């Protein structure tokens, strides 16, 4: 049963040309003028990969790590050593999430360097950090309550406060907007912007044809599935559908492109990885459809089906958004119908096969 995805060839293994990652605070060359820097994260996802690109006697920094003392101490080590006196010409942020944008303002101010990012990411970063435009805890709790999360876990989530503000320093109040298809010249080479959706509002990946490299950010990761979630500012959104359509952009790249992800090891095999991710989500969608054929289910009801491990408070926050996103894909495909019960909770039930077939031919 293929709900929304096209058939692809059988998946082949990915190729990892680097057996391990550089030690924190050190650079490793992965291609001419392209250097890999890894920073720690205090989460289950315990690291982020950042990229430093040689740029006409200076540097372009791609993503920045969290704004905490540990990361900034490692940045000081890098700036005093490998980067040295070279001018930072720009700080390029793939998307607004704190492990990517956390030190953007700090680095931009330190080097009087401009911030380069997409408009969607720039504006969202400011709104989330300020707690404006609906990016407030109460709105998130309201969304999750409507999708069945119990009051005990809602209470735990309510203690989180504005985590983004704690993890992201002051943001620049100006930026250089980058857009889909634009070529950015870095060190004499063109890097083409590839926009992606679903994980964040307007994620920017970069492809350098001359080097055979793509900086994928969080859009294509080698060993985990990128998070996609519905949030209260867009409660009817279809982020999983947008994400699945976006990652097919990587099928346009040569098969042997070296992919530099934000998490995990650099790899070759982007086409195979797209197929793996499509198959993974297709399996989850089929399981959800089966569950909703047995009884109407809320997003909270299906958390244990999508995430087959105990979830802490931080993980529940992201898991709820992702569960809603999966149910929305099936609803938009006409396979599920949503109804709100007398308790105010949305539940999703399977549309009978004959009704679904009639809808397709109507």
Coordinates of C-alpha atoms in Angstrom, one line a residue:
X1 CA 0.0 0.0 0.0
X2 CA 1.7 3.2 -1.2
X3 CA -0.1 6.2 0.2
X4 CA 1.8 9.1 -1.2
X5 CA 5.2 7.9 -2.2
X6 CA 6.6 6.9 -5.6
X7 CA 8.3 3.5 -6.1
X8 CA 12.1 3.6 -5.9
X9 CA 14.8 0.9 -6.6
X10 CA 15.9 -1.4 -3.9
X11 CA 18.0 0.4 -1.2
X12 CA 21.8 -0.2 -1.3
X13 CA 24.2 0.4 1.6
X14 CA 25.5 3.8 2.3
X15 CA 29.2 4.5 2.1
X16 CA 30.9 6.3 5.0
X17 CA 34.4 7.5 3.9
X18 CA 35.3 8.7 7.5
X19 CA 35.3 6.1 10.2
X20 CA 34.9 8.5 13.1
X21 CA 34.4 12.2 13.8
X22 CA 37.0 14.9 14.7
X23 CA 37.5 15.5 18.4
X24 CA 35.5 18.5 19.7
X25 CA 37.3 21.7 19.1
X26 CA 39.4 20.4 16.2
X27 CA 38.9 20.6 12.4
X28 CA 39.2 17.8 9.9
X29 CA 39.4 18.4 6.2
X30 CA 36.8 16.5 4.1
X31 CA 37.5 18.1 0.7
X32 CA 39.6 21.0 -0.6
X33 CA 38.6 24.1 1.5
X34 CA 35.9 22.2 3.5
X35 CA 36.5 21.5 7.2
X36 CA 34.4 19.5 9.7
X37 CA 33.9 20.7 13.2
X38 CA 31.9 18.7 15.8
X39 CA 30.3 20.3 18.9
X40 CA 28.7 18.5 21.8
X41 CA 24.9 18.7 22.7
X42 CA 23.5 18.0 26.2
X43 CA 20.7 15.9 24.8
X44 CA 20.1 12.3 23.7
X45 CA 21.3 13.6 20.3
X46 CA 24.7 14.4 21.7
X47 CA 26.4 16.2 18.9
X48 CA 26.1 18.6 15.9
X49 CA 28.4 18.8 12.9
X50 CA 29.4 22.3 11.8
X51 CA 31.3 23.2 8.6
X52 CA 34.0 25.8 8.0
X53 CA 34.6 26.7 4.4
X54 CA 37.8 28.5 3.3
X55 CA 36.8 31.8 1.7
X56 CA 39.4 33.9 0.0
X57 CA 41.8 34.1 2.9
X58 CA 38.9 34.0 5.4
X59 CA 36.1 31.7 6.4
X60 CA 32.4 31.0 5.9
X61 CA 30.9 29.3 9.0
X62 CA 27.9 27.0 8.3
X63 CA 25.9 26.6 11.6
X64 CA 27.1 27.5 15.0
X65 CA 26.2 25.2 17.9
X66 CA 24.4 26.0 21.2
X67 CA 25.0 29.2 23.0
X68 CA 26.4 27.6 26.1
X69 CA 29.7 27.8 27.9
X70 CA 31.0 24.4 26.7
X71 CA 30.4 25.2 23.1
X72 CA 31.8 28.7 23.3
X73 CA 34.9 27.4 25.0
X74 CA 35.5 25.0 22.1
X75 CA 34.8 27.8 19.6
X76 CA 37.5 29.9 21.4
X77 CA 39.9 26.9 20.9
X78 CA 39.1 26.8 17.2
X79 CA 39.3 30.5 16.7
X80 CA 42.6 30.7 18.4
X81 CA 44.0 27.8 16.5
X82 CA 42.8 26.6 13.1
X83 CA 41.0 29.7 12.1
X84 CA 43.6 32.0 13.5
X85 CA 43.6 35.5 12.2
X86 CA 41.5 34.7 9.1
X87 CA 38.5 36.9 8.7
X88 CA 35.1 35.3 9.1
X89 CA 33.3 36.7 6.0
X90 CA 29.8 35.4 6.8
X91 CA 27.9 33.1 9.2
X92 CA 25.5 31.0 7.3
X93 CA 22.7 29.3 9.3
X94 CA 20.8 26.4 7.6
X95 CA 17.8 26.8 9.9
X96 CA 16.7 28.4 13.1
X97 CA 16.9 25.5 15.6
X98 CA 19.1 26.2 18.6
X99 CA 22.0 23.8 17.8
X100 CA 22.3 25.6 14.4
X101 CA 21.6 29.2 15.3
X102 CA 22.7 29.4 18.9
X103 CA 25.9 31.2 18.5
X104 CA 25.1 33.1 15.3
X105 CA 24.7 36.5 16.9
X106 CA 27.9 36.0 19.0
X107 CA 30.0 35.1 16.0
X108 CA 28.5 37.8 13.8
X109 CA 29.2 40.4 16.4
X110 CA 32.7 39.2 17.2
X111 CA 33.8 39.3 13.5
X112 CA 31.5 42.1 12.3
X113 CA 30.2 39.4 9.9
X114 CA 26.8 39.3 8.3
X115 CA 24.3 36.5 9.0
X116 CA 23.1 34.7 5.8
X117 CA 20.0 32.6 6.1
X118 CA 16.5 32.3 4.5
X119 CA 13.7 34.7 5.5
X120 CA 11.6 32.0 7.0
X121 CA 14.3 30.9 9.3
X122 CA 15.4 34.4 10.3
X123 CA 11.9 35.6 11.2
X124 CA 11.0 32.4 13.0
X125 CA 14.2 32.5 15.1
X126 CA 13.3 36.0 16.3
X127 CA 9.6 35.1 17.0
X128 CA 10.4 32.0 18.9
X129 CA 13.1 33.7 21.0
X130 CA 10.8 36.5 21.8
X131 CA 7.8 34.3 22.5
X132 CA 5.7 36.2 19.9
X133 CA 3.4 35.3 17.0
X134 CA 1.9 32.3 18.8
X135 CA 5.3 30.8 19.8
X136 CA 4.3 30.5 23.5
X137 CA 4.1 27.5 25.8
X138 CA 0.4 27.9 26.4
X139 CA -0.4 27.5 22.7
X140 CA 1.7 24.3 22.4
X141 CA -0.1 22.9 25.5
X142 CA -3.4 23.7 24.0
X143 CA -2.5 21.9 20.7
X144 CA -1.3 18.8 22.6
X145 CA -4.4 18.8 24.9
X146 CA -6.6 18.9 21.8
X147 CA -4.7 15.8 20.5
X148 CA -5.2 13.8 23.7
X149 CA -2.1 14.4 25.9
X150 CA -2.9 13.8 29.5
X151 CA -2.8 16.6 32.1
X152 CA 0.2 15.0 34.0
X153 CA 2.4 15.2 31.0
X154 CA 1.0 18.6 30.0
X155 CA 2.0 19.8 33.5
X156 CA 5.6 18.5 33.0
X157 CA 5.8 20.3 29.6
X158 CA 4.5 23.5 31.2
X159 CA 7.6 23.7 33.3
X160 CA 9.9 23.9 30.3
X161 CA 9.5 27.7 29.7
X162 CA 11.2 29.3 26.7
X163 CA 14.0 26.7 26.1
X164 CA 14.9 28.5 22.8
X165 CA 15.9 31.7 24.6
X166 CA 18.1 29.7 27.0
X167 CA 19.9 28.0 24.1
X168 CA 20.2 30.8 21.6
X169 CA 22.1 34.0 22.2
X170 CA 21.0 37.5 21.0
X171 CA 20.2 37.3 17.3
X172 CA 21.4 39.7 14.7
X173 CA 18.8 42.3 13.8
X174 CA 19.9 42.3 10.1
X175 CA 20.6 39.5 7.7
X176 CA 21.4 38.7 4.1
X177 CA 18.5 36.7 2.7
X178 CA 19.3 33.6 0.7
X179 CA 16.8 31.9 -1.5
X180 CA 16.1 28.6 -3.4
X181 CA 18.4 28.1 -6.4
X182 CA 20.7 31.0 -5.5
X183 CA 24.5 30.4 -6.1
X184 CA 26.7 31.6 -3.2
X185 CA 30.3 32.0 -4.2
X186 CA 32.5 30.7 -1.4
X187 CA 36.3 30.4 -2.0
X188 CA 35.8 30.8 -5.7
X189 CA 33.3 27.9 -5.9
X190 CA 29.5 28.1 -6.3
X191 CA 27.3 26.6 -3.7
X192 CA 23.6 26.3 -4.8
X193 CA 20.8 26.8 -2.2
X194 CA 18.3 23.9 -2.0
X195 CA 15.3 24.8 0.1
X196 CA 13.6 22.2 2.2
X197 CA 10.4 22.2 4.2
X198 CA 8.8 20.2 7.1
X199 CA 11.6 20.1 9.5
X200 CA 11.7 23.9 9.7
X201 CA 10.1 26.8 7.8
X202 CA 12.6 27.3 5.0
X203 CA 15.7 25.1 5.6
X204 CA 18.7 25.8 3.4
X205 CA 20.9 23.0 2.2
X206 CA 23.9 23.7 0.0
X207 CA 25.3 21.8 -3.1
X208 CA 28.7 22.4 -4.6
X209 CA 28.9 20.7 -7.9
X210 CA 32.6 21.4 -8.4
X211 CA 33.4 19.5 -5.2
X212 CA 30.7 16.9 -5.4
X213 CA 29.5 17.9 -1.9
X214 CA 26.1 18.7 -0.4
X215 CA 25.8 20.2 3.1
X216 CA 22.4 18.7 4.0
X217 CA 21.8 20.2 7.4
X218 CA 19.0 18.3 9.0
X219 CA 17.1 17.5 5.8
X220 CA 19.1 14.3 5.1
X221 CA 20.7 12.4 8.0
X222 CA 22.3 9.0 7.6
X223 CA 21.0 7.0 10.6
X224 CA 18.0 8.8 12.1
X225 CA 14.8 10.2 10.7
X226 CA 14.6 14.0 10.7
X227 CA 12.0 15.3 13.1
X228 CA 8.9 16.8 11.6
X229 CA 6.1 18.1 13.7
X230 CA 2.9 20.1 13.7
X231 CA 3.0 23.2 15.9
X232 CA 0.3 25.6 17.2
X233 CA 1.2 28.4 14.8
X234 CA 0.1 26.1 11.9
X235 CA -2.1 23.5 13.5
X236 CA -3.5 22.1 10.2
X237 CA 0.0 21.9 8.6
X238 CA 1.4 18.9 6.7
X239 CA 5.1 19.0 7.6
X240 CA 5.7 15.3 6.9
X241 CA 4.2 15.6 3.4
X242 CA 6.4 18.7 2.8
X243 CA 9.5 16.9 4.2
X244 CA 9.0 13.8 2.0
X245 CA 8.6 16.0 -1.1
X246 CA 11.6 18.0 -0.1
X247 CA 14.1 15.2 0.3
X248 CA 13.4 14.0 -3.2
X249 CA 15.4 17.1 -4.3
X250 CA 18.5 15.1 -3.3
X251 CA 17.6 12.6 -6.1
X252 CA 18.6 15.5 -8.5
X253 CA 22.2 15.3 -7.2
X254 CA 24.8 12.9 -8.6
X255 CA 24.6 9.5 -6.9
X256 CA 28.2 9.8 -5.6
X257 CA 27.7 13.2 -3.9
X258 CA 29.4 13.3 -0.5
X259 CA 26.6 14.4 1.9
X260 CA 27.7 16.4 5.0
X261 CA 24.9 16.0 7.5
X262 CA 24.4 17.9 10.8
X263 CA 24.2 14.7 12.8
X264 CA 26.1 11.4 12.1
X265 CA 29.0 10.8 9.8
X266 CA 29.4 12.1 6.2
X267 CA 28.2 9.6 3.7
X268 CA 27.7 8.8 0.0
X269 CA 24.4 7.3 -1.1
X270 CA 21.9 10.2 -1.0
X271 CA 19.5 8.3 -3.4
X272 CA 19.6 5.2 -1.2
X273 CA 19.0 7.3 2.0
X274 CA 15.9 9.0 0.5
X275 CA 14.5 5.5 -0.3
X276 CA 15.2 4.3 3.2
X277 CA 13.4 7.3 4.7
X278 CA 10.4 6.9 2.4
X279 CA 10.2 3.3 3.3
X280 CA 10.5 4.1 7.0
X281 CA 7.6 6.6 7.0
X282 CA 5.5 4.4 4.7
X283 CA 5.8 1.6 7.3
X284 CA 4.8 4.0 10.2
X285 CA 1.8 5.3 8.1
X286 CA 0.6 1.8 7.4
X287 CA 0.8 0.9 11.1
X288 CA -1.1 4.0 12.0
X289 CA -3.8 3.3 9.5
X290 CA -4.2 -0.2 10.9
X291 CA -4.4 1.1 14.5
X292 CA -7.1 3.7 13.5
X293 CA -9.0 0.9 11.7
X294 CA -9.4 -0.8 15.0
X295 CA -10.7 2.2 17.0
X296 CA -10.5 6.0 16.7
X297 CA -7.1 7.2 18.0
X298 CA -5.7 10.5 19.1
X299 CA -2.1 11.5 18.6
X300 CA -1.4 10.8 22.2
X301 CA -2.8 7.3 21.7
X302 CA -0.3 6.4 19.0
X303 CA 2.9 7.7 20.6
X304 CA 3.9 4.2 21.7
X305 CA 3.3 3.0 18.2
X306 CA 5.6 5.5 16.5
X307 CA 8.2 5.7 19.3
X308 CA 8.9 2.3 20.8
X309 CA 10.8 3.4 23.8
X310 CA 10.2 5.4 27.0
X311 CA 10.0 9.1 26.3
X312 CA 11.2 11.8 28.7
X313 CA 9.6 15.2 28.9
X314 CA 11.8 16.7 26.2
X315 CA 11.0 13.7 23.9
X316 CA 7.3 13.9 24.5
X317 CA 7.4 17.5 23.3
X318 CA 8.7 16.5 19.9
X319 CA 6.9 13.2 19.7
X320 CA 3.5 14.8 20.0
X321 CA 4.2 17.1 17.1
X322 CA 5.4 14.2 15.0
X323 CA 2.5 12.0 15.8
X324 CA 0.1 14.7 14.7
X325 CA 2.1 15.2 11.5
X326 CA 1.8 11.5 10.6
X327 CA -2.0 11.5 11.2
X328 CA -2.3 14.6 9.0
X329 CA -0.7 12.8 6.1
X330 CA -3.2 10.0 6.3
X331 CA -6.1 12.5 6.7
X332 CA -5.0 14.5 3.6
X333 CA -4.7 11.3 1.6
X334 CA -8.4 10.6 2.5
X335 CA -7.5 7.5 4.5
X336 CA -8.4 8.9 7.9
X337 CA -11.3 11.1 9.1
X338 CA -10.9 13.4 12.1
X339 CA -13.7 14.1 14.7
X340 CA -13.6 16.0 17.9
X341 CA -15.2 14.2 20.9
X342 CA -17.2 15.7 23.7
X343 CA -14.0 15.8 25.7
X344 CA -12.5 18.2 23.2
X345 CA -10.0 15.6 21.9
X346 CA -9.4 15.0 18.2
X347 CA -9.4 11.4 17.2
X348 CA -8.8 9.8 13.8
X349 CA -10.7 6.9 12.3
X350 CA -10.1 4.9 9.1
X351 CA -12.2 5.8 6.1
X352 CA -13.9 2.7 4.8
X353 CA -12.2 1.3 1.7
X354 CA -15.2 1.8 -0.5
X355 CA -15.7 5.4 0.6
X356 CA -12.1 6.1 -0.1
X357 CA -12.3 4.6 -3.6
X358 CA -15.4 6.7 -4.3
X359 CA -13.6 9.9 -3.2
X360 CA -10.7 9.1 -5.6
X361 CA -13.0 8.7 -8.6
X362 CA -15.4 11.5 -7.8

